[in-house]
Coordinates of C-alpha atoms and ligand atoms in Angstrom, one line a residue:
M658 CA 1.7 -24.7 -12.7
S659 CA -1.7 -25.1 -14.6
R660 CA -3.1 -21.6 -15.8
Q661 CA -1.1 -18.4 -16.1
T662 CA -2.6 -16.2 -13.6
Q663 CA 0.8 -14.2 -12.3
A664 CA 1.8 -10.9 -10.4
I665 CA 5.3 -10.6 -11.4
I666 CA 7.0 -8.5 -8.7
D667 CA 10.0 -6.3 -11.1
A668 CA 12.4 -5.4 -7.8
D669 CA 14.4 -3.0 -9.8
A670 CA 11.7 -1.1 -10.2
L671 CA 10.8 -1.1 -6.7
V672 CA 14.8 -0.2 -5.9
H673 CA 14.2 2.7 -8.7
N674 CA 10.9 4.2 -6.6
F675 CA 12.5 4.1 -3.4
T676 CA 15.5 5.2 -4.0
L677 CA 13.8 7.7 -6.0
L678 CA 11.9 8.9 -2.9
S679 CA 14.0 8.5 -0.2
G680 CA 16.4 11.1 -2.1
M681 CA 13.2 13.3 -2.2
A682 CA 13.4 13.2 1.5
S683 CA 17.2 12.9 2.0
G684 CA 17.4 14.7 5.6
G685 CA 15.7 12.0 7.2
N686 CA 15.4 8.1 7.1
T687 CA 12.6 6.7 4.8
M688 CA 10.2 3.0 6.4
A689 CA 9.2 1.2 3.7
V690 CA 5.5 0.7 4.3
I691 CA 4.9 -3.3 3.6
K692 CA 1.7 -3.5 5.6
A693 CA -1.7 -5.6 3.9
D694 CA 1.7 -7.7 2.4
A695 CA 3.7 -5.3 1.2
Y696 CA 0.2 -3.9 -0.3
G697 CA -0.5 -7.0 -2.4
H698 CA 2.9 -7.6 -3.8
G699 CA 4.3 -10.0 -0.7
A700 CA 5.8 -8.7 2.3
V701 CA 9.1 -11.0 2.8
A702 CA 9.9 -10.4 -0.6
V703 CA 9.9 -6.7 -0.7
A704 CA 11.3 -6.4 2.5
R705 CA 14.2 -8.9 1.6
I706 CA 14.5 -6.8 -1.9
L707 CA 14.9 -2.7 0.0
K708 CA 16.8 -4.3 3.0
P709 CA 20.1 -2.6 2.3
Y710 CA 17.9 0.8 0.9
C711 CA 15.7 1.5 3.3
Q712 CA 16.6 2.4 7.6
G713 CA 13.1 0.0 9.0
F714 CA 9.5 -1.5 7.8
A715 CA 5.9 -0.3 8.8
V716 CA 3.6 -2.8 9.2
A717 CA -0.2 -2.6 10.8
I718 CA -0.3 -5.1 12.8
T719 CA 1.7 -7.5 15.1
E720 CA 1.2 -11.0 12.8
E721 CA 2.8 -8.8 10.1
A722 CA 6.1 -7.7 12.3
I723 CA 6.4 -11.4 13.2
T724 CA 6.1 -12.9 9.2
L725 CA 9.0 -10.1 8.6
R726 CA 11.5 -11.5 11.9
E727 CA 10.1 -15.1 11.3
A728 CA 11.7 -14.8 7.8
G729 CA 14.6 -13.8 9.3
I730 CA 14.1 -9.5 8.8
E731 CA 16.4 -7.8 11.2
G732 CA 16.4 -4.1 11.6
P733 CA 13.3 -1.5 13.0
I734 CA 9.7 -3.0 12.4
V735 CA 7.1 -0.4 13.2
I736 CA 3.5 -1.6 14.7
L737 CA 1.3 1.3 12.9
E738 CA -1.8 0.4 14.8
G739 CA 0.4 -0.5 18.3
P740 CA -1.2 -3.1 20.4
H741 CA -4.2 -4.7 20.8
Q742 CA -3.8 -6.5 24.2
Q743 CA -0.8 -6.2 26.8
A744 CA 1.2 -9.4 25.4
E745 CA 1.7 -7.7 22.3
L746 CA 4.3 -5.4 24.4
E747 CA 5.8 -8.1 25.7
L748 CA 6.3 -10.0 22.2
A749 CA 7.2 -6.4 20.8
S750 CA 9.8 -6.1 24.1
D751 CA 11.6 -9.4 23.0
M752 CA 11.1 -8.9 18.9
H753 CA 12.5 -5.5 19.0
F754 CA 9.6 -4.6 17.3
I755 CA 8.4 -0.2 17.8
P756 CA 4.7 -0.3 18.6
V757 CA 2.8 3.0 18.0
V758 CA 1.0 3.7 21.1
H759 CA -2.1 6.0 20.1
Q760 CA -4.4 5.7 23.2
H761 CA -4.6 5.6 27.0
Q762 CA -5.7 1.7 27.3
Q763 CA -2.3 0.6 24.9
L764 CA -0.2 3.6 27.6
A765 CA -1.6 1.6 30.8
W766 CA -0.2 -1.7 28.4
L767 CA 2.8 -0.2 29.2
N768 CA 3.1 1.2 32.3
A769 CA 1.9 -2.1 33.5
C770 CA 5.3 -4.1 31.4
A771 CA 7.8 -5.7 33.9
Q772 CA 11.1 -3.2 33.1
A773 CA 12.4 -6.3 31.0
K774 CA 9.8 -6.4 28.7
R775 CA 8.7 -2.9 28.5
P776 CA 9.2 -1.9 24.2
K777 CA 10.3 1.4 23.1
V778 CA 7.6 2.7 21.4
W779 CA 6.3 5.7 19.5
F780 CA 3.5 8.0 19.8
K781 CA 0.6 9.0 17.8
I782 CA -0.9 12.2 17.7
D783 CA -4.2 13.1 16.2
S784 CA -3.4 16.7 14.1
G785 CA -6.9 16.3 12.7
M786 CA -7.4 12.6 11.1
H787 CA -9.7 11.7 13.6
R788 CA -8.6 8.0 13.4
L789 CA -6.1 7.6 16.3
G790 CA -3.9 9.4 18.6
F791 CA -3.3 11.7 21.4
S792 CA -4.8 14.7 21.0
L793 CA -2.1 17.9 20.7
Q794 CA -3.2 19.0 24.5
E795 CA -2.4 15.6 26.1
I796 CA 0.7 14.7 24.5
G797 CA 3.0 16.9 26.2
P798 CA 2.5 15.0 30.0
V799 CA 3.0 11.4 28.0
V800 CA 6.3 11.7 26.2
K801 CA 7.2 13.5 29.7
Q802 CA 6.6 10.0 31.2
Y803 CA 7.5 8.1 28.8
T804 CA 11.5 9.8 28.9
T805 CA 11.4 9.2 32.7
L806 CA 10.4 6.1 31.5
F807 CA 13.2 5.0 28.8
R808 CA 16.0 8.4 29.6
E809 CA 15.3 9.2 25.7
K810 CA 12.4 10.9 23.6
P811 CA 10.5 8.8 21.9
V812 CA 9.3 9.4 18.1
L813 CA 6.2 10.9 17.0
I814 CA 4.0 10.1 14.8
T815 CA 1.1 11.7 13.0
H816 CA -0.7 11.3 10.0
L817 CA -2.3 13.7 7.3
A818 CA -5.5 13.7 5.8
C819 CA -5.2 14.9 2.1
A820 CA -1.6 14.8 1.8
D821 CA -2.3 13.9 -2.0
E822 CA -4.0 17.2 -2.8
T823 CA -1.0 20.1 -2.6
D824 CA -3.2 22.9 -2.4
N825 CA -5.3 21.7 0.5
H826 CA -5.2 24.2 3.4
F827 CA -5.7 21.1 6.1
T828 CA -2.6 19.5 5.1
A829 CA -0.9 22.7 5.9
Q830 CA -2.2 23.1 8.8
Q831 CA -1.4 19.7 10.2
I832 CA 1.8 20.4 9.6
H833 CA 1.8 23.1 11.1
D834 CA 0.4 21.7 14.5
F835 CA 2.8 18.5 14.6
E836 CA 5.4 20.9 14.2
N837 CA 4.4 23.0 16.9
V838 CA 4.6 19.9 19.5
I839 CA 7.9 18.9 17.8
R840 CA 9.0 22.2 18.7
E841 CA 7.8 22.0 22.7
T842 CA 8.5 18.5 23.1
Q843 CA 11.9 17.9 21.2
C844 CA 10.8 14.9 19.8
A845 CA 12.2 13.3 16.6
A846 CA 9.1 13.3 13.6
S847 CA 7.6 11.3 11.7
I848 CA 4.8 12.8 9.4
A849 CA 5.1 12.3 5.5
N850 CA 3.6 9.4 3.5
S851 CA 4.6 8.9 0.0
P852 CA 1.5 11.8 -1.4
A853 CA 3.7 14.2 1.6
V854 CA 7.0 13.0 0.6
V855 CA 5.8 14.0 -3.3
G856 CA 4.3 16.8 -2.5
W857 CA 4.7 18.8 0.6
P858 CA 8.2 19.0 1.5
Q859 CA 7.7 20.7 4.5
S860 CA 6.2 17.7 5.9
H861 CA 9.4 16.1 5.7
G862 CA 10.8 14.5 9.0
D863 CA 13.7 11.9 10.9
W864 CA 11.2 9.2 9.8
N865 CA 9.2 9.6 6.4
R866 CA 7.0 6.3 5.3
V867 CA 6.4 5.6 1.9
G868 CA 4.1 2.9 0.5
I869 CA 1.6 3.6 -2.2
A870 CA 4.7 5.1 -4.6
M871 CA 7.2 2.6 -4.1
Y872 CA 5.0 -0.2 -5.6
G873 CA 4.8 2.3 -8.9
A874 CA 0.7 4.0 -8.2
Q875 CA 0.5 7.8 -8.4
P876 CA 0.0 9.0 -4.8
L877 CA -1.0 12.5 -6.1
S878 CA -4.6 12.8 -6.8
K879 CA -3.8 15.7 -9.5
K880 CA -0.1 16.1 -10.2
N881 CA 1.8 13.0 -12.3
T882 CA 4.8 12.2 -10.4
P883 CA 6.4 10.6 -13.8
L884 CA 9.6 8.4 -13.2
L885 CA 8.3 5.9 -11.0
Q886 CA 8.0 3.1 -12.4
P887 CA 4.9 0.2 -11.6
V888 CA 6.3 -2.4 -9.8
M889 CA 3.5 -5.1 -10.1
T890 CA 2.3 -6.2 -13.3
L891 CA -0.9 -8.5 -13.4
Q892 CA -1.1 -11.0 -15.8
A893 CA -3.5 -13.8 -16.9
S894 CA -4.0 -16.0 -20.6
I895 CA -6.7 -16.3 -22.7
I896 CA -8.5 -19.5 -22.6
A897 CA -11.3 -19.6 -25.0
I898 CA -12.0 -17.5 -27.6
R899 CA -15.8 -17.1 -28.8
H900 CA -17.4 -15.6 -31.8
L901 CA -20.8 -14.2 -31.7
K902 CA -23.3 -12.5 -33.5
Q903 CA -25.1 -9.3 -33.2
G904 CA -27.6 -9.9 -30.4
D905 CA -25.8 -12.1 -28.4
T906 CA -25.0 -11.3 -24.3
V907 CA -22.3 -12.4 -22.4
G908 CA -21.7 -14.1 -18.3
Y909 CA -23.6 -13.8 -16.0
G910 CA -27.1 -11.4 -16.2
Q911 CA -26.2 -11.1 -19.4
Q912 CA -25.2 -7.4 -19.2
W913 CA -23.5 -6.9 -22.1
K914 CA -24.2 -8.0 -25.4
A915 CA -23.3 -7.7 -29.1
K916 CA -24.7 -4.6 -30.7
R917 CA -22.1 -5.9 -33.6
P918 CA -20.4 -9.4 -34.8
S919 CA -17.8 -9.5 -32.1
V920 CA -14.8 -11.8 -30.7
I921 CA -14.6 -12.4 -27.3
A922 CA -11.6 -13.8 -25.0
T923 CA -12.5 -15.6 -21.9
V924 CA -9.4 -14.7 -19.7
G925 CA -8.3 -16.7 -16.1
I926 CA -8.9 -14.5 -13.9
G927 CA -11.5 -13.5 -12.2
Y928 CA -12.2 -11.8 -8.6
A929 CA -11.6 -14.4 -6.4
D930 CA -7.9 -13.2 -7.8
G931 CA -8.9 -9.9 -6.6
Y932 CA -9.7 -8.2 -10.1
P933 CA -12.7 -6.1 -8.9
R934 CA -15.9 -7.7 -9.6
H935 CA -16.6 -3.9 -9.8
C936 CA -15.1 -3.3 -12.9
P937 CA -17.4 -2.1 -16.0
N938 CA -18.0 -2.9 -19.8
G939 CA -15.0 -1.6 -21.1
T940 CA -12.2 -1.3 -18.1
P941 CA -9.3 -1.9 -20.6
V942 CA -6.6 -4.5 -20.7
Y943 CA -4.2 -5.0 -22.5
I944 CA -3.2 -7.8 -25.4
N945 CA -0.3 -7.9 -27.2
G946 CA -0.1 -4.5 -27.7
Y947 CA -3.7 -3.5 -27.8
Q948 CA -5.9 -2.6 -25.7
G949 CA -9.2 -4.9 -25.4
K950 CA -12.2 -3.8 -23.6
L951 CA -13.7 -6.0 -20.6
A952 CA -17.1 -7.4 -21.7
G953 CA -19.7 -8.0 -19.3
R954 CA -19.4 -9.0 -15.6
V955 CA -16.8 -10.4 -13.8
S956 CA -16.8 -14.0 -12.5
M957 CA -15.2 -15.7 -9.7
D958 CA -12.3 -17.3 -12.0
M959 CA -12.9 -15.6 -15.2
I960 CA -13.5 -12.8 -17.4
S961 CA -14.4 -11.8 -20.5
V962 CA -13.1 -8.9 -23.0
D963 CA -13.9 -7.7 -26.2
I964 CA -11.1 -8.3 -28.7
T965 CA -13.2 -7.8 -31.7
D966 CA -11.3 -4.6 -32.8
I967 CA -7.4 -6.4 -32.1
P968 CA -5.7 -8.6 -34.1
L969 CA -6.6 -12.2 -33.2
P970 CA -4.9 -13.4 -30.5
A971 CA -4.2 -17.3 -29.4
I972 CA -5.1 -18.8 -26.9
G973 CA -2.6 -19.2 -24.5
D974 CA -1.5 -15.2 -25.5
T975 CA -1.1 -13.3 -22.1
V976 CA -3.7 -10.3 -21.1
E977 CA -2.2 -7.9 -18.7
L978 CA -5.1 -6.5 -15.9
W979 CA -2.3 -3.7 -14.9
G980 CA 1.1 -3.2 -14.4
K981 CA 4.1 -2.2 -17.2
H982 CA 1.5 -0.6 -20.2
L983 CA -1.7 -0.3 -18.0
L984 CA -1.6 1.7 -15.3
V985 CA -2.9 0.4 -12.1
D986 CA -4.9 3.8 -11.2
D987 CA -6.0 3.9 -14.8
V988 CA -7.9 0.4 -13.8
A989 CA -9.0 1.8 -10.1
R990 CA -11.0 4.5 -11.8
C991 CA -12.8 2.6 -14.0
A992 CA -13.2 0.3 -10.7
G993 CA -14.4 3.2 -8.7
T994 CA -11.8 2.7 -6.3
I995 CA -8.2 3.5 -5.2
S996 CA -4.9 1.9 -6.7
Y997 CA -4.4 0.9 -3.1
E998 CA -7.2 -1.3 -2.6
L999 CA -6.7 -2.7 -6.4
L1000 CA -3.3 -3.6 -5.1
A1001 CA -3.8 -5.6 -1.0
R1002 CA -6.6 -7.2 -2.7
I1003 CA -4.7 -9.6 -5.0
S1004 CA -5.6 -13.0 -3.6
P1005 CA -3.1 -15.4 -2.3
R1006 CA -4.2 -17.9 -4.9
V1007 CA -2.0 -15.4 -7.4
P1008 CA 1.6 -16.6 -7.0
R1009 CA 3.8 -13.7 -7.2
L1010 CA 6.8 -13.8 -8.9
V1011 CA 10.1 -11.5 -8.2
R1012 CA 12.2 -10.8 -11.3
W1013 CA 15.3 -8.5 -11.5
Q1014 CA 15.6 -7.5 -15.4
S1015 CA 19.6 -7.3 -14.8
Ligands
PLP259 C1 0.2 5.6 9.7 C2 0.7 5.2 8.2 N1 2.1 5.8 7.2 C3 2.1 6.0 6.2 C4 1.6 5.3 5.5 C5 1.9 5.2 4.0 O1 0.7 5.3 3.3 P1 1.5 6.0 1.4 O2 1.1 4.3 0.5 O3 0.3 7.2 1.3 O4 2.4 6.2 1.0 C6 0.3 5.0 5.3 C7 -0.6 4.2 4.8 O5 -2.2 3.7 4.8 C8 -0.4 5.0 6.8 O6 -1.3 4.0 7.4

């Protein structure tokens, strides 16, 4: 392999985070949300690591579920966006997926399936996010119809808009309204995502759905969850070092100008690998125990780092973009985004290497 640009996936950290989170919501089952290639970590690898610890997986779309089954992953796989056409329901029946049905067109497709080709589904309720789901008023008859067809109750699911804020009244209202529906329908409940598992114990249900915190990023916006361990370490290596004089500029558009004689390391990672192009000058990177600072625009395959204030590294030395020494949440803050986006956008060009500490 030529360049040293890699995402190291710490399998022990993943297991540690998952068991920590499932322990916080131990009254119900915990499913691992591994959509978008497990938030960039590699869905098949993550599923294989977590299989002994979790009761099911959730993905966004049918193609992601097929990838898991074809890799030999057994057990419940919930498809959060549900079917986009009727054929997906028939496939879900064949492959034992659980699509989430959230609107009437999907319900009509479900009813039109031959009995032998009709999959079990979960139903989504719109408790205030106003993205997907049946309204609080219309879910009763939907559940009744399903219960007649399948002779069992479906699981009802909802999604919280602001669970990352632990003092948010809207979240309390969403949980309250959803609980009323659960009481009336006597169905099993699934509400909690990572922030709700950590910050809203009253949301814990029969099925909890953890994503971001399982990967070691912080789920709450204002409070730290200290025991989480970063799972992905994104690293690359120094491919060139140059000494600049005061006034020299770096990169496209000359966006960084040396205020003093400066040392610049060129590192083999760029926006084509998923390192965000909009990271500003000064965004930290970690080199040999010190912090360098991004200098100039991110290129497609390279970044430049001001290493004037740190001991001179060698060509080939490892640079951590985020991971064990530099939290992805901190880099996301610099880039004006969230950890979810940074992790999920790591491109297929970057090899994912799974490592066990033990
Ligand atoms: C419906 C649903 N449930 C659960 C999750 C997991 O959320 P988190 O990554 O915040 O744990 C997501 C993620 O976007 C989702 O869309």
